[in-house]
PDB file of C-alpha atoms in Angstrom:
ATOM      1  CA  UNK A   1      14.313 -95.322 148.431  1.00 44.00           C
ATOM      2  CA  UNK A   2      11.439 -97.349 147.104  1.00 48.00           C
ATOM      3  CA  UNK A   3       9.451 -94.433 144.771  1.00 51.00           C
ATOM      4  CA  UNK A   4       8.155 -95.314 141.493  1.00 53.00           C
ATOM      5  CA  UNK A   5      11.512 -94.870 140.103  1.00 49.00           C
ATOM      6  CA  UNK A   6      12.490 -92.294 141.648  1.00 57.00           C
ATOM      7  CA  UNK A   7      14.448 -91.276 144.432  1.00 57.00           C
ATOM      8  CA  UNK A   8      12.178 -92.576 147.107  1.00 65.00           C
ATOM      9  CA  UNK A   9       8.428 -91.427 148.119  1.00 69.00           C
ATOM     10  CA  UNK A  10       6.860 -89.977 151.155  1.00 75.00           C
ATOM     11  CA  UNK A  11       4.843 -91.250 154.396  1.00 73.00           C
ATOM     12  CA  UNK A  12       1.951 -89.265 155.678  1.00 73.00           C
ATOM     13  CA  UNK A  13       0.408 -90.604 158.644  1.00 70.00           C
ATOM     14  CA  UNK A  14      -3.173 -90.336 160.081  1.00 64.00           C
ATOM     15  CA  UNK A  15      -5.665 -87.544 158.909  1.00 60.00           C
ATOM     16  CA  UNK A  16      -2.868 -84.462 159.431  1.00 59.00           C
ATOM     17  CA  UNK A  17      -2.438 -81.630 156.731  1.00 61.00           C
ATOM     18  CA  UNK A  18       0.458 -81.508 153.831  1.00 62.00           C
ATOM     19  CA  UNK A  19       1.332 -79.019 152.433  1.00 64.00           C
ATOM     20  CA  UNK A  20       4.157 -77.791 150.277  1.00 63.00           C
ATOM     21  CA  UNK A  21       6.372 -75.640 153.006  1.00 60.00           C
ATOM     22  CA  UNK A  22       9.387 -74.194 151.528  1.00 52.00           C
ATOM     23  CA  UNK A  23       7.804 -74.224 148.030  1.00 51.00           C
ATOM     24  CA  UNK A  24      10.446 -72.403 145.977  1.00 57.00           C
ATOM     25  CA  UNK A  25       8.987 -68.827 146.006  1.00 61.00           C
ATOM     26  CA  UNK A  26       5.567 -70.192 145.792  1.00 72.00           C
ATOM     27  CA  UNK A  27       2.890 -71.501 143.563  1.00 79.00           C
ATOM     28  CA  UNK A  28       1.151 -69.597 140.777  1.00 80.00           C
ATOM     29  CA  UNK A  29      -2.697 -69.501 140.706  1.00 84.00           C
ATOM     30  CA  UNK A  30      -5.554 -67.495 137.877  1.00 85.00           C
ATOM     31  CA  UNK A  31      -8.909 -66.989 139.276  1.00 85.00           C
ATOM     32  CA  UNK A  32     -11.334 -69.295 136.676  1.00 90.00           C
ATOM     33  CA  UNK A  33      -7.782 -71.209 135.655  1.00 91.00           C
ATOM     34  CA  UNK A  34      -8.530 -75.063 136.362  1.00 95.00           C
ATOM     35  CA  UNK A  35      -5.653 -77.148 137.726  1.00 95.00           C
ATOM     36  CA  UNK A  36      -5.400 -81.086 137.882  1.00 95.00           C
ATOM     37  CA  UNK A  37      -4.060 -82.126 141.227  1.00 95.00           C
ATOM     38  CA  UNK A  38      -2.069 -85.990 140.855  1.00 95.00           C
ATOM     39  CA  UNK A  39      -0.327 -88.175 142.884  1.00 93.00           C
ATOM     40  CA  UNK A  40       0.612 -91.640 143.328  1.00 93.00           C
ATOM     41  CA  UNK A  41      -0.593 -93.452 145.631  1.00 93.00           C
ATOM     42  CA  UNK A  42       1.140 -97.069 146.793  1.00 92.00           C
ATOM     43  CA  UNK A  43      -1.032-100.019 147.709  1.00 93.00           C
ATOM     44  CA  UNK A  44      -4.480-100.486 148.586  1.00 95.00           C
ATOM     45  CA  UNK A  45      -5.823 -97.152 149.745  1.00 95.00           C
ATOM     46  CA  UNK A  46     -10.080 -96.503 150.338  1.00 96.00           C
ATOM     47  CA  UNK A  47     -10.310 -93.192 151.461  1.00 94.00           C
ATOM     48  CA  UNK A  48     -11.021 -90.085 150.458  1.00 95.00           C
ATOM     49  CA  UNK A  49      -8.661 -86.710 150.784  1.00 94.00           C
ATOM     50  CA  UNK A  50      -9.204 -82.911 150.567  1.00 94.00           C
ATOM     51  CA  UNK A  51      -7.217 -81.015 148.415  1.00 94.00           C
ATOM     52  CA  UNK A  52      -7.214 -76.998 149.698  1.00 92.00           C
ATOM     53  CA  UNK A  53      -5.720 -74.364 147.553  1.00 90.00           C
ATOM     54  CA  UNK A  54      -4.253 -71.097 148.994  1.00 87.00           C
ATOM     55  CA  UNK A  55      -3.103 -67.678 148.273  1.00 82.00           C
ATOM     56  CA  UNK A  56      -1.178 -64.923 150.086  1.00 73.00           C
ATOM     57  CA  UNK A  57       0.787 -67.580 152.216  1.00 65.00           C
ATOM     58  CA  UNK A  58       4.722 -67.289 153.727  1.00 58.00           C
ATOM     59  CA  UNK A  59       6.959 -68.923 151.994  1.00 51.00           C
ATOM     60  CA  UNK A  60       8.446 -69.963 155.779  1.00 56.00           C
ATOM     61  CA  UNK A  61       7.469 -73.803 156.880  1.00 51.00           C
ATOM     62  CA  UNK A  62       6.319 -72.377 160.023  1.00 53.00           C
ATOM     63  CA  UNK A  63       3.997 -69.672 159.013  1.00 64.00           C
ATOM     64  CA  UNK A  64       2.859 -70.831 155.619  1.00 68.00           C
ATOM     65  CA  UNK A  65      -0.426 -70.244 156.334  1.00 73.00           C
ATOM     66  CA  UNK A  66       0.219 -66.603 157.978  1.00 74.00           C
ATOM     67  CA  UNK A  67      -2.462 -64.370 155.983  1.00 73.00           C
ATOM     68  CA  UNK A  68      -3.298 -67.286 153.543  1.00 80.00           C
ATOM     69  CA  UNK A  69      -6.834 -67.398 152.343  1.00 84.00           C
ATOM     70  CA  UNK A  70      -8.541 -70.986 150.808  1.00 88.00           C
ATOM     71  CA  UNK A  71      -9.030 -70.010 147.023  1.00 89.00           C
ATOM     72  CA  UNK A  72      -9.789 -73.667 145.631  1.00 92.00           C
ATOM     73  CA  UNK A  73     -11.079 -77.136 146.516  1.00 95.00           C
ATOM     74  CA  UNK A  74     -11.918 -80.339 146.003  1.00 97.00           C
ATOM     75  CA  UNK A  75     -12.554 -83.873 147.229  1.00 97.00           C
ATOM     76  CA  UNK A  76     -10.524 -86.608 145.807  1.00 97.00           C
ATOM     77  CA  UNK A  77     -11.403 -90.545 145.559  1.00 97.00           C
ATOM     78  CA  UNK A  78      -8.788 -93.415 146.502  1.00 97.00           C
ATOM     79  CA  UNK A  79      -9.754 -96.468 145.620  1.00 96.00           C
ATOM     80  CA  UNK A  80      -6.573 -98.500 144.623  1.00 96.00           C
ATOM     81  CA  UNK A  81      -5.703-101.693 144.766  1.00 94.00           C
ATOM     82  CA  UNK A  82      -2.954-104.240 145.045  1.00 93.00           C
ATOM     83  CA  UNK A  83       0.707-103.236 146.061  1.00 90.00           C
ATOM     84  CA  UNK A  84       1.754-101.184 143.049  1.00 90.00           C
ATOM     85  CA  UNK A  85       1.922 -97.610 142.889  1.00 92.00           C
ATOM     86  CA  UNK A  86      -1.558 -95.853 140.955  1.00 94.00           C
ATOM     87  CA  UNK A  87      -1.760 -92.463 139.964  1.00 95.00           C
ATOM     88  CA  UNK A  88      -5.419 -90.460 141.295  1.00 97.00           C
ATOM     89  CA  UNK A  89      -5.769 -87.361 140.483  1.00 97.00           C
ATOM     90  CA  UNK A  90      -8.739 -84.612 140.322  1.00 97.00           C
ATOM     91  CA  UNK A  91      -9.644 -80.928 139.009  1.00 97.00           C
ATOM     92  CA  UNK A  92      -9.010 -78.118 141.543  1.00 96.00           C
ATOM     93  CA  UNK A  93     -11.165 -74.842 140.601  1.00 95.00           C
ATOM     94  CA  UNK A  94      -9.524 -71.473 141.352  1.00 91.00           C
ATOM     95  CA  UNK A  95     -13.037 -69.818 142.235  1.00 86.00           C
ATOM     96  CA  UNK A  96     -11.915 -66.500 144.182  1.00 77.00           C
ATOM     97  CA  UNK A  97      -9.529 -63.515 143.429  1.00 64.00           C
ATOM     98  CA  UNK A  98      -6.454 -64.532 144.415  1.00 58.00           C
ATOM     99  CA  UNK A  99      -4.764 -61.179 145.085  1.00 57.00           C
ATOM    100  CA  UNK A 100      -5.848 -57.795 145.317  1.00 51.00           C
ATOM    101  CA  UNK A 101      -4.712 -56.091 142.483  1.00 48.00           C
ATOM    102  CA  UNK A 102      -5.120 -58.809 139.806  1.00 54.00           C
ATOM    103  CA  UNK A 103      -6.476 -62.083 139.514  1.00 56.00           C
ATOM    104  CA  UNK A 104      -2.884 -63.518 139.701  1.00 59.00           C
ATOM    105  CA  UNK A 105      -1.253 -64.912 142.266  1.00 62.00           C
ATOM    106  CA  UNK A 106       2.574 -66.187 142.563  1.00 60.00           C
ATOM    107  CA  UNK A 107       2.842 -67.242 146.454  1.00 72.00           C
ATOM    108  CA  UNK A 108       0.179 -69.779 146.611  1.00 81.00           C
ATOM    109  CA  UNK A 109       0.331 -73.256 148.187  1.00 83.00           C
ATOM    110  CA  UNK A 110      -1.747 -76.553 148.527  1.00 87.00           C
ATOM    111  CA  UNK A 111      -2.146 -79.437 150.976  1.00 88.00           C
ATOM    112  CA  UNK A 112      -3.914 -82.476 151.554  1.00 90.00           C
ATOM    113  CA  UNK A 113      -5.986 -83.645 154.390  1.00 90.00           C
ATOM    114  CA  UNK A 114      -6.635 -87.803 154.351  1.00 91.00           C
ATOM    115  CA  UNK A 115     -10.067 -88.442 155.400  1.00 91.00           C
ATOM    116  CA  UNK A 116      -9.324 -91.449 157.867  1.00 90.00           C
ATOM    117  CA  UNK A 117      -6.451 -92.211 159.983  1.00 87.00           C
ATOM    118  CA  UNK A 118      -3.430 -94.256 158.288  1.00 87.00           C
ATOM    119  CA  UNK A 119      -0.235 -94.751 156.894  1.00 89.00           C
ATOM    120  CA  UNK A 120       0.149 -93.403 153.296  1.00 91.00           C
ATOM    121  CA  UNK A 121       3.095 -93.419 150.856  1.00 90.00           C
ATOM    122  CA  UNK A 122       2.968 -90.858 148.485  1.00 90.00           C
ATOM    123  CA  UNK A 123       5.195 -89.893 145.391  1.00 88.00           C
ATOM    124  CA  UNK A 124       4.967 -87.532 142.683  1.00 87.00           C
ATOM    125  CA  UNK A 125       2.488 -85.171 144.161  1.00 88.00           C
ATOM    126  CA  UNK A 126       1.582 -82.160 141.414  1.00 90.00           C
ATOM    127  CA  UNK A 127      -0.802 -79.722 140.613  1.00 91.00           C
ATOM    128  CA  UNK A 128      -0.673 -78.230 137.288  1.00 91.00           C
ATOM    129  CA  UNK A 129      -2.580 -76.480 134.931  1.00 92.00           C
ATOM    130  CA  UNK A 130      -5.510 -77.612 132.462  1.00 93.00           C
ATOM    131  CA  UNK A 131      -4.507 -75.608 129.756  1.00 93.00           C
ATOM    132  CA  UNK A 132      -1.494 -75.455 128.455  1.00 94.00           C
ATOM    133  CA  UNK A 133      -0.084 -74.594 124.753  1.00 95.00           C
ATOM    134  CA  UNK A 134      -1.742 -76.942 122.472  1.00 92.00           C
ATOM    135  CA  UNK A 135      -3.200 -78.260 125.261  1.00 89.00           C
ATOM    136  CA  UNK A 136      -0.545 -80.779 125.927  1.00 89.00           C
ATOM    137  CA  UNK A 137      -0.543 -83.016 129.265  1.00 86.00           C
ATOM    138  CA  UNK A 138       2.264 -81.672 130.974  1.00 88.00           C
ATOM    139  CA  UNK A 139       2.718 -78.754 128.095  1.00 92.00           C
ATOM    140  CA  UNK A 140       3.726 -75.306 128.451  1.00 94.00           C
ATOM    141  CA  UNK A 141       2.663 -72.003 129.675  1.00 91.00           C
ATOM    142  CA  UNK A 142       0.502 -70.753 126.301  1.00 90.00           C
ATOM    143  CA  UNK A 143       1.053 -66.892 126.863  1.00 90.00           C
ATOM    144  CA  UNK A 144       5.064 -67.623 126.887  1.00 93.00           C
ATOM    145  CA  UNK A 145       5.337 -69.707 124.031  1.00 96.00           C
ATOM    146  CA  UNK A 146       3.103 -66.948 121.920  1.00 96.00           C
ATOM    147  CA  UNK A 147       5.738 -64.473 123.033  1.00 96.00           C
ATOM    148  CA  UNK A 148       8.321 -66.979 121.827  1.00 96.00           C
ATOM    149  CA  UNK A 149       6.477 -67.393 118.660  1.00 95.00           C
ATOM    150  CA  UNK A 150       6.319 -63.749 117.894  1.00 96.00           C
ATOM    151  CA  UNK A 151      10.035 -63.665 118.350  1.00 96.00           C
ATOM    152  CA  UNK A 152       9.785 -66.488 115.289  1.00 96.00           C
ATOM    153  CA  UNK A 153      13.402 -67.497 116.259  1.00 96.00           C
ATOM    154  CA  UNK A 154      15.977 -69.420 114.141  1.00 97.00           C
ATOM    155  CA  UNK A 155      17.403 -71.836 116.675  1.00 97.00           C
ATOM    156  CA  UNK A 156      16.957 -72.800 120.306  1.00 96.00           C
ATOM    157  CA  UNK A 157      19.969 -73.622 122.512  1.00 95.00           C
ATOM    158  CA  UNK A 158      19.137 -75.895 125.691  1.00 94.00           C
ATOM    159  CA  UNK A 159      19.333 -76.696 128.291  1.00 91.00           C
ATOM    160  CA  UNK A 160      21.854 -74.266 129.140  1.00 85.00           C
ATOM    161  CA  UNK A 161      25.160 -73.827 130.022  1.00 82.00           C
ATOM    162  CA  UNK A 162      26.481 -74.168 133.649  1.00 82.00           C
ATOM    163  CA  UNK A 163      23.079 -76.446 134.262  1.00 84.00           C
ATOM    164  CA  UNK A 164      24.937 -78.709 131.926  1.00 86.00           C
ATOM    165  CA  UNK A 165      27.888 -78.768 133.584  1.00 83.00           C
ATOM    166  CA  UNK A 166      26.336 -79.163 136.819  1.00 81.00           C
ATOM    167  CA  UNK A 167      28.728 -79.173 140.454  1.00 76.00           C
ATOM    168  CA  UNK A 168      30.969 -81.773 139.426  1.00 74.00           C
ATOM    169  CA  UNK A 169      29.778 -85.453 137.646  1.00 78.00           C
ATOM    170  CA  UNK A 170      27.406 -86.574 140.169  1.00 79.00           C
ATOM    171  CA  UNK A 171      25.389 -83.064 139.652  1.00 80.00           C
ATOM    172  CA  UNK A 172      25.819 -83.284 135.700  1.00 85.00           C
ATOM    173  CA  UNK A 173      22.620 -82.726 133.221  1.00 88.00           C
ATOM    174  CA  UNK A 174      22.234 -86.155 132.100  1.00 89.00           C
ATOM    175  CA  UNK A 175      19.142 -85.964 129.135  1.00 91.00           C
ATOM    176  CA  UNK A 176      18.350 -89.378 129.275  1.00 91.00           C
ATOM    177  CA  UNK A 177      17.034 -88.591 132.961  1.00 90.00           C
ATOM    178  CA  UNK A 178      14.923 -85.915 131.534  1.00 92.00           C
ATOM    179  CA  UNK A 179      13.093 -88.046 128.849  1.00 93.00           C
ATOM    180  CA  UNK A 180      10.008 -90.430 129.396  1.00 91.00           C
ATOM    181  CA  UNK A 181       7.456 -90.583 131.863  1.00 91.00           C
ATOM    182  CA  UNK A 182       7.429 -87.771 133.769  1.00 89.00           C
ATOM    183  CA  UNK A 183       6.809 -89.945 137.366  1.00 87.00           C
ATOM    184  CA  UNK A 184       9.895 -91.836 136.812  1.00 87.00           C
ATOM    185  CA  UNK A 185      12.689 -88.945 135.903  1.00 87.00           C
ATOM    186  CA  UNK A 186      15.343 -88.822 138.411  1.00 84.00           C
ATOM    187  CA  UNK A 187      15.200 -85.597 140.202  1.00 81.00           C
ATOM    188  CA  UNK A 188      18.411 -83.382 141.110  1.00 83.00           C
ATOM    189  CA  UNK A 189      19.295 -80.845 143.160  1.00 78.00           C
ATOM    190  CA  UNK A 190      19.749 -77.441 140.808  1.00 77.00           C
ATOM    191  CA  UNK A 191      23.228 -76.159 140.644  1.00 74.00           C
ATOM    192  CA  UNK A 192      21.714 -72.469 141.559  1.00 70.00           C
ATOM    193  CA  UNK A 193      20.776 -73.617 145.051  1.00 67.00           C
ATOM    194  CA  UNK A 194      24.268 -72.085 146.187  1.00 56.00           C
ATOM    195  CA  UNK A 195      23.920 -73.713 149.713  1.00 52.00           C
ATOM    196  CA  UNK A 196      24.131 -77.026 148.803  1.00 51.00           C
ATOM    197  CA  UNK A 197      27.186 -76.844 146.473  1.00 49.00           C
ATOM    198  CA  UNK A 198      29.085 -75.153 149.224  1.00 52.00           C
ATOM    199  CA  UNK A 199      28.984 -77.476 152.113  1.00 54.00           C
ATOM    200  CA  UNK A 200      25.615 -75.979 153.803  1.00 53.00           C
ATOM    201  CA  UNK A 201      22.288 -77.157 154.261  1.00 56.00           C
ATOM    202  CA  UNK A 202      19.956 -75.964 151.709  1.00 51.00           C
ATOM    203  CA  UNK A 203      16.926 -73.621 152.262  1.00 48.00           C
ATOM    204  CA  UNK A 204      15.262 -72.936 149.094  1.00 53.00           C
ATOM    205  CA  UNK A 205      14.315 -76.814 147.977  1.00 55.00           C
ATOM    206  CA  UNK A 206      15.448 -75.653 144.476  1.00 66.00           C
ATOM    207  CA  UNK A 207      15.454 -78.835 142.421  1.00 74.00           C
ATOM    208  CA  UNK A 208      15.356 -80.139 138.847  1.00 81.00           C
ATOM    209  CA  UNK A 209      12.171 -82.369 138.458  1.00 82.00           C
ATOM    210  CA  UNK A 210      12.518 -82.606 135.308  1.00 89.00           C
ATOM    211  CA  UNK A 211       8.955 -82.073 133.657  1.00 89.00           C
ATOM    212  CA  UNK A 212      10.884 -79.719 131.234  1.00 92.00           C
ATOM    213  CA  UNK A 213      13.055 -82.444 129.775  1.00 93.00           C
ATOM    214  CA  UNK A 214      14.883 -83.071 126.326  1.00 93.00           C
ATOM    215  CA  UNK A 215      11.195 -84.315 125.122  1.00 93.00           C
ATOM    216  CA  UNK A 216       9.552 -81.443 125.862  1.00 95.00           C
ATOM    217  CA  UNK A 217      12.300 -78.834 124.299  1.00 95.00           C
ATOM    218  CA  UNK A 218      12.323 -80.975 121.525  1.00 95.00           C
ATOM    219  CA  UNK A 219       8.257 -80.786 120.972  1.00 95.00           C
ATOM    220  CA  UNK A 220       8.802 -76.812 121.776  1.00 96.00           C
ATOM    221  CA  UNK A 221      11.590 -76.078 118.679  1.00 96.00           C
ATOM    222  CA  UNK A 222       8.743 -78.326 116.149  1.00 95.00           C
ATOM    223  CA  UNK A 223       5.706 -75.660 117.837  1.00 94.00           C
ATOM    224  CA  UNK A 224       8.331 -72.922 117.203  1.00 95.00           C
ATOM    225  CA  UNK A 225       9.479 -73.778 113.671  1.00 95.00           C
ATOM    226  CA  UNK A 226      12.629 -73.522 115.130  1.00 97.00           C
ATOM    227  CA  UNK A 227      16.007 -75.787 114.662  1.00 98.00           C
ATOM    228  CA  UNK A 228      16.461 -77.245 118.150  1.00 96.00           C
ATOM    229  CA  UNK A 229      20.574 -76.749 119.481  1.00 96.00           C
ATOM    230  CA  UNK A 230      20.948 -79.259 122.576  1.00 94.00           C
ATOM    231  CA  UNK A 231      23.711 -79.348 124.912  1.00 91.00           C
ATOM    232  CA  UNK A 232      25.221 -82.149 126.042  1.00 88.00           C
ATOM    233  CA  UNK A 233      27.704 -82.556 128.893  1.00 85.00           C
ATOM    234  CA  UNK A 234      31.173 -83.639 127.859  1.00 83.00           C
ATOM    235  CA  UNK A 235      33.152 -84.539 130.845  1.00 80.00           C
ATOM    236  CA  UNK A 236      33.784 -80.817 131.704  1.00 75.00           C
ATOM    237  CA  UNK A 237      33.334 -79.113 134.969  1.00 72.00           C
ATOM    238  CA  UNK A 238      33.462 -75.480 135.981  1.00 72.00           C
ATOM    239  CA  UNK A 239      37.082 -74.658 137.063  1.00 71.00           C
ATOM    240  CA  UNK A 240      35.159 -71.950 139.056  1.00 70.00           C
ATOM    241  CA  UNK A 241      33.439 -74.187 141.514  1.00 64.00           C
ATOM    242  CA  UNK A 242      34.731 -75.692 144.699  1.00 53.00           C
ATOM    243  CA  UNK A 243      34.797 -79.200 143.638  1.00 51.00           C
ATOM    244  CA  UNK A 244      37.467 -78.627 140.922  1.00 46.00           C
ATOM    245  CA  UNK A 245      37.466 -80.211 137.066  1.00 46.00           C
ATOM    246  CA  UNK A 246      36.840 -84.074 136.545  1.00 44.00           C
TER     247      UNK A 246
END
């Protein structure tokens, strides 16, 4: 506990690597593409910290970097202050092919290397693209809205159905979690990671951040002309799933 307002943050100590192990399948990457790497960083930090970008990795903790290859990087500048949290951030470059075929990649992964030894409490850590449709911070892939667009549908129903219900009320979609700044959405664990819902441990990390919230659908219907159809929970579980009806 302690995040922005979030579940809670992490602690990196000294100069060691991060990366994102486990990163459910992997992260997509377009040679020329720029990125914005972000993260927030709490209290006063002077330092600097390398941000590598990779593709071809395993998708395995222990072998991520198996056949990986260094695609992108940058340097990035903390200078914060105080005992808040402060967002840093800085472009990342995809310079190099990042497969063989294509200039595409779908199993890539980052890290970050602190320049100087320390303690450092981290939340919020992304990388996302420049340029999205309509160029919106935090938009939306522009190739599949235009598809979307061609379709030039009526309606759009969302979020979904048995995402809505979630695994019981604890697991519920809740849209006023999915509204606002981005940093401070409550995260939850997605109903489709089976593992979790059935008493095991989970091994595909497959949560709901939330950056595709009730805001964002609704700016999506007005860039699609479309009437928006949202879904709203109503005290109704799946009598399908383990944990019974509430």
């Amino acid at each position: 506990n302690g995040g922005i307002l979030n579940y809670g943050y992490g602690d990196i100590e000294g100069t060691v690597k991060k990366g994102n192990e486990n990163c459910f399948p992997g992260m997509g990457f377009e040679k020329g593409e720029t990125y914005t790497f972000s993260m927030w960083v709490r209290g006063a930090v002077d330092t600097t910290a390398t941000i590598t970008v990779y593709g071809g990795g395993s998708s395995e903790a222990e072998g991520m970097y198996n056949g990986a290859y260094e695609v992108g990087k940058a340097t990035l500048d903390i200078n914060t202050t105080g005992d808040g949290w402060q967002k840093v951030s800085v472009p990342v470059t995809i310079e190099r092919d990042v497969a063989d075929e294509n200039e595409l990649t779908a199993d890539g992964f980052a890290d970050i290397t602190f320049a100087d030894p320390g303690t450092y409490y981290l939340d919020f850590i992304s990388l996302y693209p420049v340029e999205t449709y309509n160029n919106r911070e935090n938009g939306l892939n522009k190739d599949l809205v235009e598809k979307l667009r061609e379709m030039e549908p009526g309606f759009m129903r969302f979020p979904g159905g048995c995402v809505s219900e979630g695994v019981g009320p604890d697991n519920r979609y809740n849209w006023k979690n999915t509204i606002g700044p981005i940093e401070e959405r409550k995260l939850d664990w997605n109903l489709w990671c089976e593992n979790l819902y059935s008493g095991g441990e989970s091994n595909t990390y497959y949560y709901q951040s939330f950056g595709l919230g009730y805001y964002e659908y609704m700016v999506l219907c007005e860039d699609l002309g479309c009437a928006p159809m949202p879904v709203m929970n109503a005290g109704i579980a799946c009598e399908l799933r383990e944990t019974g009806t509430y």
